[in-house]
PDB file of C-alpha atoms and ligand atoms in Angstrom:
ATOM      1  CA  UNK A 794      -3.659   2.762 -13.594  1.00 57.00           C
ATOM      2  CA  UNK A 795      -2.612  -0.333 -13.758  1.00 70.00           C
ATOM      3  CA  UNK A 796      -4.482  -3.436 -16.035  1.00 83.00           C
ATOM      4  CA  UNK A 797      -4.032  -5.210 -12.686  1.00 93.00           C
ATOM      5  CA  UNK A 798      -6.405  -3.887 -10.761  1.00 96.00           C
ATOM      6  CA  UNK A 799      -9.686  -5.046 -11.784  1.00 97.00           C
ATOM      7  CA  UNK A 800     -12.373  -2.048 -10.266  1.00 97.00           C
ATOM      8  CA  UNK A 801     -15.928  -3.717 -10.106  1.00 97.00           C
ATOM      9  CA  UNK A 802     -19.180  -1.615  -9.093  1.00 97.00           C
ATOM     10  CA  UNK A 803     -20.338  -2.989  -5.995  1.00 97.00           C
ATOM     11  CA  UNK A 804     -19.309  -6.531  -3.907  1.00 98.00           C
ATOM     12  CA  UNK A 805     -20.788  -9.316  -5.128  1.00 98.00           C
ATOM     13  CA  UNK A 806     -20.121  -8.012  -8.778  1.00 98.00           C
ATOM     14  CA  UNK A 807     -16.022  -8.572  -7.081  1.00 98.00           C
ATOM     15  CA  UNK A 808     -17.021 -11.665  -5.527  1.00 98.00           C
ATOM     16  CA  UNK A 809     -18.290 -12.713  -9.062  1.00 98.00           C
ATOM     17  CA  UNK A 810     -15.619 -11.679 -10.505  1.00 98.00           C
ATOM     18  CA  UNK A 811     -13.222 -13.641  -8.171  1.00 98.00           C
ATOM     19  CA  UNK A 812     -15.000 -16.848  -8.237  1.00 98.00           C
ATOM     20  CA  UNK A 813     -15.321 -17.400 -12.462  1.00 98.00           C
ATOM     21  CA  UNK A 814     -10.967 -16.308 -12.049  1.00 98.00           C
ATOM     22  CA  UNK A 815     -10.761 -20.021  -9.037  1.00 98.00           C
ATOM     23  CA  UNK A 816     -13.208 -21.913 -11.479  1.00 97.00           C
ATOM     24  CA  UNK A 817     -10.966 -21.107 -14.770  1.00 97.00           C
ATOM     25  CA  UNK A 818      -7.647 -21.975 -12.504  1.00 98.00           C
ATOM     26  CA  UNK A 819      -9.699 -25.073 -11.549  1.00 98.00           C
ATOM     27  CA  UNK A 820     -10.758 -26.014 -14.935  1.00 97.00           C
ATOM     28  CA  UNK A 821      -6.050 -25.760 -15.986  1.00 97.00           C
ATOM     29  CA  UNK A 822      -5.428 -27.439 -13.474  1.00 98.00           C
ATOM     30  CA  UNK A 823      -7.990 -29.781 -11.115  1.00 98.00           C
ATOM     31  CA  UNK A 824      -5.763 -30.139  -8.321  1.00 98.00           C
ATOM     32  CA  UNK A 825      -5.849 -26.465  -7.380  1.00 98.00           C
ATOM     33  CA  UNK A 826      -4.194 -26.051  -4.793  1.00 98.00           C
ATOM     34  CA  UNK A 827      -6.027 -23.102  -2.915  1.00 98.00           C
ATOM     35  CA  UNK A 828      -4.211 -20.778  -0.509  1.00 98.00           C
ATOM     36  CA  UNK A 829      -7.558 -18.979   1.418  1.00 98.00           C
ATOM     37  CA  UNK A 830      -7.875 -16.322   3.287  1.00 98.00           C
ATOM     38  CA  UNK A 831     -10.565 -15.490   5.947  1.00 98.00           C
ATOM     39  CA  UNK A 832     -13.072 -12.305   7.007  1.00 97.00           C
ATOM     40  CA  UNK A 833     -15.955 -10.821   5.172  1.00 97.00           C
ATOM     41  CA  UNK A 834     -14.145 -10.218   2.451  1.00 98.00           C
ATOM     42  CA  UNK A 835     -13.717 -13.395   0.452  1.00 98.00           C
ATOM     43  CA  UNK A 836     -16.827 -14.572   2.236  1.00 98.00           C
ATOM     44  CA  UNK A 837     -19.464 -14.184  -0.971  1.00 98.00           C
ATOM     45  CA  UNK A 838     -16.377 -16.059  -3.375  1.00 98.00           C
ATOM     46  CA  UNK A 839     -16.695 -19.278  -1.361  1.00 98.00           C
ATOM     47  CA  UNK A 840     -20.794 -19.296  -1.018  1.00 98.00           C
ATOM     48  CA  UNK A 841     -20.165 -18.827  -5.475  1.00 98.00           C
ATOM     49  CA  UNK A 842     -17.985 -21.844  -5.070  1.00 98.00           C
ATOM     50  CA  UNK A 843     -20.146 -23.375  -2.873  1.00 98.00           C
ATOM     51  CA  UNK A 844     -23.565 -23.321  -5.042  1.00 98.00           C
ATOM     52  CA  UNK A 845     -21.452 -23.967  -8.633  1.00 97.00           C
ATOM     53  CA  UNK A 846     -19.925 -27.248  -6.576  1.00 97.00           C
ATOM     54  CA  UNK A 847     -23.682 -28.577  -5.465  1.00 97.00           C
ATOM     55  CA  UNK A 848     -24.502 -27.832  -9.570  1.00 97.00           C
ATOM     56  CA  UNK A 849     -20.321 -29.411 -10.931  1.00 96.00           C
ATOM     57  CA  UNK A 850     -18.853 -31.486  -7.776  1.00 97.00           C
ATOM     58  CA  UNK A 851     -16.577 -33.491  -9.893  1.00 97.00           C
ATOM     59  CA  UNK A 852     -14.898 -28.985 -10.525  1.00 97.00           C
ATOM     60  CA  UNK A 853     -14.281 -30.279  -7.155  1.00 98.00           C
ATOM     61  CA  UNK A 854     -13.288 -33.640  -6.862  1.00 98.00           C
ATOM     62  CA  UNK A 855      -9.243 -32.935  -6.764  1.00 98.00           C
ATOM     63  CA  UNK A 856      -9.086 -29.292  -5.483  1.00 98.00           C
ATOM     64  CA  UNK A 857      -6.463 -28.994  -1.949  1.00 98.00           C
ATOM     65  CA  UNK A 858      -7.121 -25.962   0.097  1.00 98.00           C
ATOM     66  CA  UNK A 859      -4.628 -24.317   2.561  1.00 98.00           C
ATOM     67  CA  UNK A 860      -5.681 -22.094   5.694  1.00 98.00           C
ATOM     68  CA  UNK A 861      -4.138 -18.797   5.491  1.00 98.00           C
ATOM     69  CA  UNK A 862      -4.056 -18.108   8.893  1.00 98.00           C
ATOM     70  CA  UNK A 863      -5.135 -18.695  12.300  1.00 98.00           C
ATOM     71  CA  UNK A 864      -5.871 -16.243  15.812  1.00 97.00           C
ATOM     72  CA  UNK A 865      -3.433 -18.356  18.437  1.00 96.00           C
ATOM     73  CA  UNK A 866      -5.451 -19.284  21.889  1.00 94.00           C
ATOM     74  CA  UNK A 867      -8.707 -19.867  20.275  1.00 96.00           C
ATOM     75  CA  UNK A 868      -9.897 -23.930  20.416  1.00 96.00           C
ATOM     76  CA  UNK A 869     -11.380 -25.323  16.863  1.00 95.00           C
ATOM     77  CA  UNK A 870     -14.456 -25.107  17.358  1.00 96.00           C
ATOM     78  CA  UNK A 871     -14.620 -21.384  18.656  1.00 97.00           C
ATOM     79  CA  UNK A 872     -16.882 -19.764  16.591  1.00 97.00           C
ATOM     80  CA  UNK A 873     -14.750 -16.914  15.679  1.00 98.00           C
ATOM     81  CA  UNK A 874     -11.672 -19.262  14.266  1.00 98.00           C
ATOM     82  CA  UNK A 875     -10.097 -19.558  11.129  1.00 98.00           C
ATOM     83  CA  UNK A 876     -10.920 -22.940  11.035  1.00 98.00           C
ATOM     84  CA  UNK A 877     -14.975 -22.531  11.838  1.00 98.00           C
ATOM     85  CA  UNK A 878     -14.816 -20.340   9.168  1.00 98.00           C
ATOM     86  CA  UNK A 879     -13.249 -22.608   6.907  1.00 98.00           C
ATOM     87  CA  UNK A 880     -14.986 -25.642   7.608  1.00 98.00           C
ATOM     88  CA  UNK A 881     -18.317 -24.164   7.260  1.00 98.00           C
ATOM     89  CA  UNK A 882     -17.911 -22.064   3.723  1.00 98.00           C
ATOM     90  CA  UNK A 883     -15.129 -23.777   1.864  1.00 98.00           C
ATOM     91  CA  UNK A 884     -14.025 -26.585   3.107  1.00 98.00           C
ATOM     92  CA  UNK A 885     -17.351 -28.630   3.567  1.00 98.00           C
ATOM     93  CA  UNK A 886     -19.459 -27.338   1.015  1.00 98.00           C
ATOM     94  CA  UNK A 887     -16.942 -27.866  -1.623  1.00 98.00           C
ATOM     95  CA  UNK A 888     -16.154 -31.817   0.675  1.00 98.00           C
ATOM     96  CA  UNK A 889     -12.360 -31.152   0.505  1.00 98.00           C
ATOM     97  CA  UNK A 890     -11.227 -34.593   2.479  1.00 98.00           C
ATOM     98  CA  UNK A 891      -8.869 -34.350   5.026  1.00 98.00           C
ATOM     99  CA  UNK A 892      -5.661 -35.261   2.457  1.00 98.00           C
ATOM    100  CA  UNK A 893      -6.335 -32.437   0.083  1.00 98.00           C
ATOM    101  CA  UNK A 894      -6.812 -29.409   3.235  1.00 98.00           C
ATOM    102  CA  UNK A 895      -3.391 -28.300   4.721  1.00 98.00           C
ATOM    103  CA  UNK A 896      -4.355 -26.270   7.845  1.00 98.00           C
ATOM    104  CA  UNK A 897      -2.739 -24.927  11.068  1.00 98.00           C
ATOM    105  CA  UNK A 898      -3.938 -27.026  14.439  1.00 96.00           C
ATOM    106  CA  UNK A 899      -5.953 -23.984  16.197  1.00 91.00           C
ATOM    107  CA  UNK A 900      -4.738 -23.553  19.954  1.00 92.00           C
ATOM    108  CA  UNK A 901      -1.622 -26.315  18.916  1.00 96.00           C
ATOM    109  CA  UNK A 902       0.097 -26.396  22.450  1.00 95.00           C
ATOM    110  CA  UNK A 903       3.217 -25.745  21.024  1.00 97.00           C
ATOM    111  CA  UNK A 904       3.210 -23.039  18.437  1.00 97.00           C
ATOM    112  CA  UNK A 905       6.395 -23.107  16.464  1.00 98.00           C
ATOM    113  CA  UNK A 906       6.555 -27.253  16.207  1.00 98.00           C
ATOM    114  CA  UNK A 907       3.169 -25.729  14.079  1.00 98.00           C
ATOM    115  CA  UNK A 908       4.166 -23.165  11.937  1.00 98.00           C
ATOM    116  CA  UNK A 909       7.486 -26.528  11.419  1.00 98.00           C
ATOM    117  CA  UNK A 910       4.563 -28.859  10.891  1.00 98.00           C
ATOM    118  CA  UNK A 911       2.684 -26.214   8.238  1.00 98.00           C
ATOM    119  CA  UNK A 912       6.486 -25.344   6.861  1.00 98.00           C
ATOM    120  CA  UNK A 913       6.981 -28.915   5.768  1.00 98.00           C
ATOM    121  CA  UNK A 914       3.803 -29.878   4.057  1.00 98.00           C
ATOM    122  CA  UNK A 915       4.094 -27.359   1.882  1.00 98.00           C
ATOM    123  CA  UNK A 916       7.062 -27.469   0.906  1.00 98.00           C
ATOM    124  CA  UNK A 917       6.411 -31.362  -0.560  1.00 98.00           C
ATOM    125  CA  UNK A 918       2.784 -29.951  -1.736  1.00 98.00           C
ATOM    126  CA  UNK A 919       2.598 -26.477  -2.315  1.00 96.00           C
ATOM    127  CA  UNK A 920       3.316 -24.185  -4.277  1.00 98.00           C
ATOM    128  CA  UNK A 921       0.420 -22.499  -4.094  1.00 98.00           C
ATOM    129  CA  UNK A 922      -0.913 -22.123  -7.235  1.00 98.00           C
ATOM    130  CA  UNK A 923      -3.123 -19.917  -6.548  1.00 98.00           C
ATOM    131  CA  UNK A 924      -3.842 -17.037  -2.622  1.00 98.00           C
ATOM    132  CA  UNK A 925      -6.852 -15.648  -2.100  1.00 98.00           C
ATOM    133  CA  UNK A 926      -6.394 -12.785   0.266  1.00 98.00           C
ATOM    134  CA  UNK A 927      -7.751  -9.718   1.440  1.00 97.00           C
ATOM    135  CA  UNK A 928      -6.079  -6.273   3.372  1.00 95.00           C
ATOM    136  CA  UNK A 929      -6.184  -5.766   6.967  1.00 91.00           C
ATOM    137  CA  UNK A 930      -7.604  -2.305   7.313  1.00 93.00           C
ATOM    138  CA  UNK A 931      -3.796  -1.276   8.736  1.00 92.00           C
ATOM    139  CA  UNK A 932      -2.729  -3.168   5.501  1.00 92.00           C
ATOM    140  CA  UNK A 933      -1.514  -6.644   6.929  1.00 95.00           C
ATOM    141  CA  UNK A 934      -2.559 -10.007   4.214  1.00 96.00           C
ATOM    142  CA  UNK A 935      -3.188 -13.220   6.630  1.00 97.00           C
ATOM    143  CA  UNK A 936      -1.709 -12.020  10.062  1.00 97.00           C
ATOM    144  CA  UNK A 937       2.152 -10.926   8.478  1.00 96.00           C
ATOM    145  CA  UNK A 938       2.060  -8.039   9.894  1.00 94.00           C
ATOM    146  CA  UNK A 939       3.520  -4.452   8.610  1.00 91.00           C
ATOM    147  CA  UNK A 940       7.677  -4.915  10.183  1.00 83.00           C
ATOM    148  CA  UNK A 941      10.671  -3.543   8.675  1.00 80.00           C
ATOM    149  CA  UNK A 942      11.273  -7.111   7.805  1.00 87.00           C
ATOM    150  CA  UNK A 943       9.071  -9.938   7.123  1.00 92.00           C
ATOM    151  CA  UNK A 944       8.604 -13.337   7.621  1.00 95.00           C
ATOM    152  CA  UNK A 945      10.067 -16.199   5.022  1.00 97.00           C
ATOM    153  CA  UNK A 946       7.413 -18.761   6.303  1.00 98.00           C
ATOM    154  CA  UNK A 947       4.500 -20.329   8.082  1.00 98.00           C
ATOM    155  CA  UNK A 948       5.493 -18.700  11.808  1.00 98.00           C
ATOM    156  CA  UNK A 949       3.558 -17.114  15.227  1.00 97.00           C
ATOM    157  CA  UNK A 950       3.385 -13.275  14.253  1.00 96.00           C
ATOM    158  CA  UNK A 951       2.667 -10.673  17.518  1.00 96.00           C
ATOM    159  CA  UNK A 952      -0.493  -9.015  16.232  1.00 96.00           C
ATOM    160  CA  UNK A 953      -1.458  -5.329  15.678  1.00 94.00           C
ATOM    161  CA  UNK A 954      -4.500  -4.023  18.327  1.00 95.00           C
ATOM    162  CA  UNK A 955      -5.616  -3.340  14.405  1.00 93.00           C
ATOM    163  CA  UNK A 956      -6.282  -7.388  14.068  1.00 95.00           C
ATOM    164  CA  UNK A 957      -6.873  -7.821  17.600  1.00 95.00           C
ATOM    165  CA  UNK A 958      -9.955  -5.686  16.849  1.00 95.00           C
ATOM    166  CA  UNK A 959     -11.237  -8.029  14.261  1.00 95.00           C
ATOM    167  CA  UNK A 960     -14.262  -8.298  13.800  1.00 95.00           C
ATOM    168  CA  UNK A 961     -14.236 -12.069  13.625  1.00 96.00           C
ATOM    169  CA  UNK A 962     -13.279 -11.661  16.822  1.00 96.00           C
ATOM    170  CA  UNK A 963     -16.681 -10.871  18.283  1.00 95.00           C
ATOM    171  CA  UNK A 964     -18.186 -13.996  17.902  1.00 96.00           C
ATOM    172  CA  UNK A 965     -15.805 -15.482  20.268  1.00 97.00           C
ATOM    173  CA  UNK A 966     -17.297 -17.396  23.465  1.00 96.00           C
ATOM    174  CA  UNK A 967     -14.544 -16.551  25.323  1.00 95.00           C
ATOM    175  CA  UNK A 968     -14.209 -13.760  27.207  1.00 93.00           C
ATOM    176  CA  UNK A 969     -12.009 -10.886  26.169  1.00 94.00           C
ATOM    177  CA  UNK A 970     -10.415 -12.522  22.504  1.00 94.00           C
ATOM    178  CA  UNK A 971      -8.933  -9.664  22.088  1.00 93.00           C
ATOM    179  CA  UNK A 972      -6.862  -9.450  25.323  1.00 93.00           C
ATOM    180  CA  UNK A 973      -6.092 -13.068  25.034  1.00 94.00           C
ATOM    181  CA  UNK A 974      -5.002 -13.522  21.334  1.00 96.00           C
ATOM    182  CA  UNK A 975      -2.442 -12.099  20.893  1.00 96.00           C
ATOM    183  CA  UNK A 976      -0.532 -13.884  18.199  1.00 97.00           C
ATOM    184  CA  UNK A 977      -1.201 -15.245  15.198  1.00 97.00           C
ATOM    185  CA  UNK A 978      -0.081 -18.280  13.513  1.00 98.00           C
ATOM    186  CA  UNK A 979       0.776 -17.510   9.354  1.00 98.00           C
ATOM    187  CA  UNK A 980       1.969 -18.417   6.433  1.00 98.00           C
ATOM    188  CA  UNK A 981       4.780 -16.213   5.499  1.00 98.00           C
ATOM    189  CA  UNK A 982       5.767 -13.779   2.099  1.00 97.00           C
ATOM    190  CA  UNK A 983       7.798 -15.613   0.220  1.00 98.00           C
ATOM    191  CA  UNK A 984       5.147 -18.513   0.289  1.00 98.00           C
ATOM    192  CA  UNK A 985       2.567 -15.285  -0.923  1.00 98.00           C
ATOM    193  CA  UNK A 986       5.780 -14.348  -3.311  1.00 97.00           C
ATOM    194  CA  UNK A 987       5.750 -17.986  -4.696  1.00 98.00           C
ATOM    195  CA  UNK A 988       2.027 -18.818  -4.797  1.00 98.00           C
ATOM    196  CA  UNK A 989       1.390 -18.964  -9.420  1.00 98.00           C
ATOM    197  CA  UNK A 990      -1.188 -16.674  -8.764  1.00 98.00           C
ATOM    198  CA  UNK A 991      -2.368 -13.768  -6.049  1.00 98.00           C
ATOM    199  CA  UNK A 992      -5.851 -12.564  -6.455  1.00 98.00           C
ATOM    200  CA  UNK A 993      -6.539  -9.826  -3.686  1.00 98.00           C
ATOM    201  CA  UNK A 994      -9.893  -8.329  -2.889  1.00 98.00           C
ATOM    202  CA  UNK A 995     -10.480  -5.156  -0.831  1.00 98.00           C
ATOM    203  CA  UNK A 996     -14.194  -3.438  -0.223  1.00 97.00           C
ATOM    204  CA  UNK A 997     -15.760  -1.121   1.061  1.00 96.00           C
ATOM    205  CA  UNK A 998     -14.984   2.494   2.665  1.00 95.00           C
ATOM    206  CA  UNK A 999     -12.742   0.790   5.717  1.00 95.00           C
ATOM    207  CA  UNK A1000     -10.337  -0.635   2.914  1.00 95.00           C
ATOM    208  CA  UNK A1001      -9.148   2.867   0.836  1.00 95.00           C
ATOM    209  CA  UNK A1002      -6.361   4.126   2.783  1.00 93.00           C
ATOM    210  CA  UNK A1003      -5.117   0.308   3.392  1.00 93.00           C
ATOM    211  CA  UNK A1004      -5.971   0.135  -0.604  1.00 95.00           C
ATOM    212  CA  UNK A1005      -4.278   3.297  -1.635  1.00 93.00           C
ATOM    213  CA  UNK A1006      -1.207   2.443   0.278  1.00 91.00           C
ATOM    214  CA  UNK A1007      -1.076  -0.852  -1.121  1.00 93.00           C
ATOM    215  CA  UNK A1008      -1.166   0.412  -4.603  1.00 92.00           C
ATOM    216  CA  UNK A1009       1.311   3.478  -4.229  1.00 87.00           C
ATOM    217  CA  UNK A1010       4.457   2.660  -6.117  1.00 76.00           C
ATOM    218  CA  UNK A1011       6.364   4.862  -4.895  1.00 75.00           C
ATOM    219  CA  UNK A1012       5.755   4.760  -1.673  1.00 67.00           C
ATOM    220  CA  UNK A1013       8.484   4.939   0.215  1.00 58.00           C
ATOM    221  CA  UNK A1014       7.864   4.412   4.137  1.00 63.00           C
ATOM    222  CA  UNK A1015       8.935   0.960   5.360  1.00 63.00           C
ATOM    223  CA  UNK A1016       6.757  -1.229   2.976  1.00 70.00           C
ATOM    224  CA  UNK A1017       2.568  -2.365   3.967  1.00 88.00           C
ATOM    225  CA  UNK A1018       2.940  -6.602   4.044  1.00 93.00           C
ATOM    226  CA  UNK A1019      -0.392  -5.970   1.050  1.00 95.00           C
ATOM    227  CA  UNK A1020       2.482  -2.661  -0.318  1.00 93.00           C
ATOM    228  CA  UNK A1021       5.236  -5.631  -0.123  1.00 93.00           C
ATOM    229  CA  UNK A1022       3.182  -7.902  -2.292  1.00 95.00           C
ATOM    230  CA  UNK A1023       1.612  -5.725  -4.699  1.00 94.00           C
ATOM    231  CA  UNK A1024       5.392  -4.737  -6.187  1.00 92.00           C
ATOM    232  CA  UNK A1025       7.267  -8.388  -5.558  1.00 93.00           C
ATOM    233  CA  UNK A1026       4.960 -10.766  -7.550  1.00 96.00           C
ATOM    234  CA  UNK A1027       4.573 -11.084 -10.581  1.00 94.00           C
ATOM    235  CA  UNK A1028       1.890 -12.343 -11.072  1.00 97.00           C
ATOM    236  CA  UNK A1029      -1.568 -10.988  -8.228  1.00 97.00           C
ATOM    237  CA  UNK A1030      -4.525  -8.745  -9.328  1.00 98.00           C
ATOM    238  CA  UNK A1031      -6.757  -7.007  -6.954  1.00 98.00           C
ATOM    239  CA  UNK A1032      -9.879  -6.556  -7.797  1.00 98.00           C
ATOM    240  CA  UNK A1033     -12.111  -4.159  -5.310  1.00 97.00           C
ATOM    241  CA  UNK A1034     -15.491  -2.451  -5.358  1.00 97.00           C
ATOM    242  CA  UNK A1035     -16.129   1.752  -5.932  1.00 96.00           C
ATOM    243  CA  UNK A1036     -16.328   1.873  -1.752  1.00 97.00           C
ATOM    244  CA  UNK A1037     -12.583   0.006  -1.797  1.00 97.00           C
ATOM    245  CA  UNK A1038     -11.391   2.625  -4.849  1.00 93.00           C
ATOM    246  CA  UNK A1039     -10.011   6.192  -3.773  1.00 75.00           C
ATOM    247  CA  UNK A1040     -11.349   9.275  -6.018  1.00 59.00           C
ATOM    248  CA  UNK A1041      -8.351   9.425  -8.108  1.00 53.00           C
ATOM    249  CA  UNK A1042      -8.097   5.680  -9.071  1.00 49.00           C
ATOM    250  CA  UNK A1043     -11.124   6.018 -10.401  1.00 51.00           C
ATOM    251  CA  UNK A1044     -10.502   5.761 -14.074  1.00 47.00           C
ATOM    252  CA  UNK A1045      -9.225   2.687 -13.702  1.00 50.00           C
ATOM    253  CA  UNK A1046     -10.658  -0.004 -15.846  1.00 49.00           C
ATOM    254  CA  UNK A1047     -14.291  -0.606 -14.547  1.00 50.00           C
ATOM    255  CA  UNK A1048     -16.035  -4.074 -15.319  1.00 48.00           C
TER     256      UNK A1048
HETATM  257  C1  GLP B 972      -7.854 -10.880   9.441  1.00 63.74           C
HETATM  258  C2  GLP B 972      -7.865 -12.834   8.212  1.00 63.74           C
HETATM  259  C3  GLP B 972      -7.568 -12.238   7.518  1.00 63.74           C
HETATM  260  C4  GLP B 972      -7.823 -11.198   5.869  1.00 63.74           C
HETATM  261  C5  GLP B 972      -7.995  -9.999   6.649  1.00 63.74           C
HETATM  262  C6  GLP B 972      -9.048  -9.264   6.852  1.00 63.74           C
HETATM  263  O1  GLP B 972      -6.813 -10.865   9.763  1.00 63.74           O
HETATM  264  N1  GLP B 972      -7.066 -13.611   9.524  1.00 63.74           N
HETATM  265  O2  GLP B 972      -7.217 -13.676   7.171  1.00 63.74           O
HETATM  266  O3  GLP B 972      -7.708 -11.144   4.889  1.00 63.74           O
HETATM  267  O4  GLP B 972      -8.695 -10.102   8.248  1.00 63.74           O
HETATM  268  O5  GLP B 972     -10.186  -9.301   6.854  1.00 63.74           O
HETATM  269  P1  GLP B 972     -12.175  -9.361   6.465  1.00 63.74           P
HETATM  270  O6  GLP B 972     -11.655  -9.207   4.874  1.00 63.74           O
HETATM  271  O7  GLP B 972     -13.095  -9.493   7.173  1.00 63.74           O
HETATM  272  O8  GLP B 972     -11.651  -7.399   6.458  1.00 63.74           O
END
């Protein structure tokens, strides 16, 4: 098992380990540009950053955030939007000012123009210093879905059924969000490959299959976005808990 994979006993230890890596990165680079995923996996990690910010606000004074992805069709104030999630878990607790936050607008009138705006902002202010990512149950990263060819930069992505069944959408105030939300806005594969450091988090048995597929570098089938990133990024680590790890990988570097 690669030393790039760190298996920890549980969700809390995974979150602490990820938070420690983020603290270290911020100490090295106070204006760190963090690409932030949403979903359940990084929530406690972000909570630990928020707790640290209460104790040591000066550490976060120059930190910048870029939103990884957003559902198309939800307003910013919808409880299921990635915007609401990031505002609640990162932007407000870490007091990230508007000039330090790059984010797809929720539900833009012109999706293509919005992607171009974000691509321009990243070209100007990037690259990403540290990407905190989760894996979808189908191996997606952000809303880069399993396809034969991946888009390089910010783009509109047609969502896979598994992505539209994500628990986040059940919080929406719209009727049938799974029917309404058919597309997402997401940073692209090159944006993530150019990130100086990537941390992929995986927790729980629902991630076993996608994690196994990501780590199996001998797989000849078309790569999932997670496995493509894993194989091609030179500074990516995976922190996962035992529940997410298959039995045959239990000999990995146990913390
Ligand atoms: C959604 C989010 C992604 C997230 C992924 C995994 O697609 N838009 O940013 O990484 O789901 O979510 P979870 O951690 O809840 O499994």
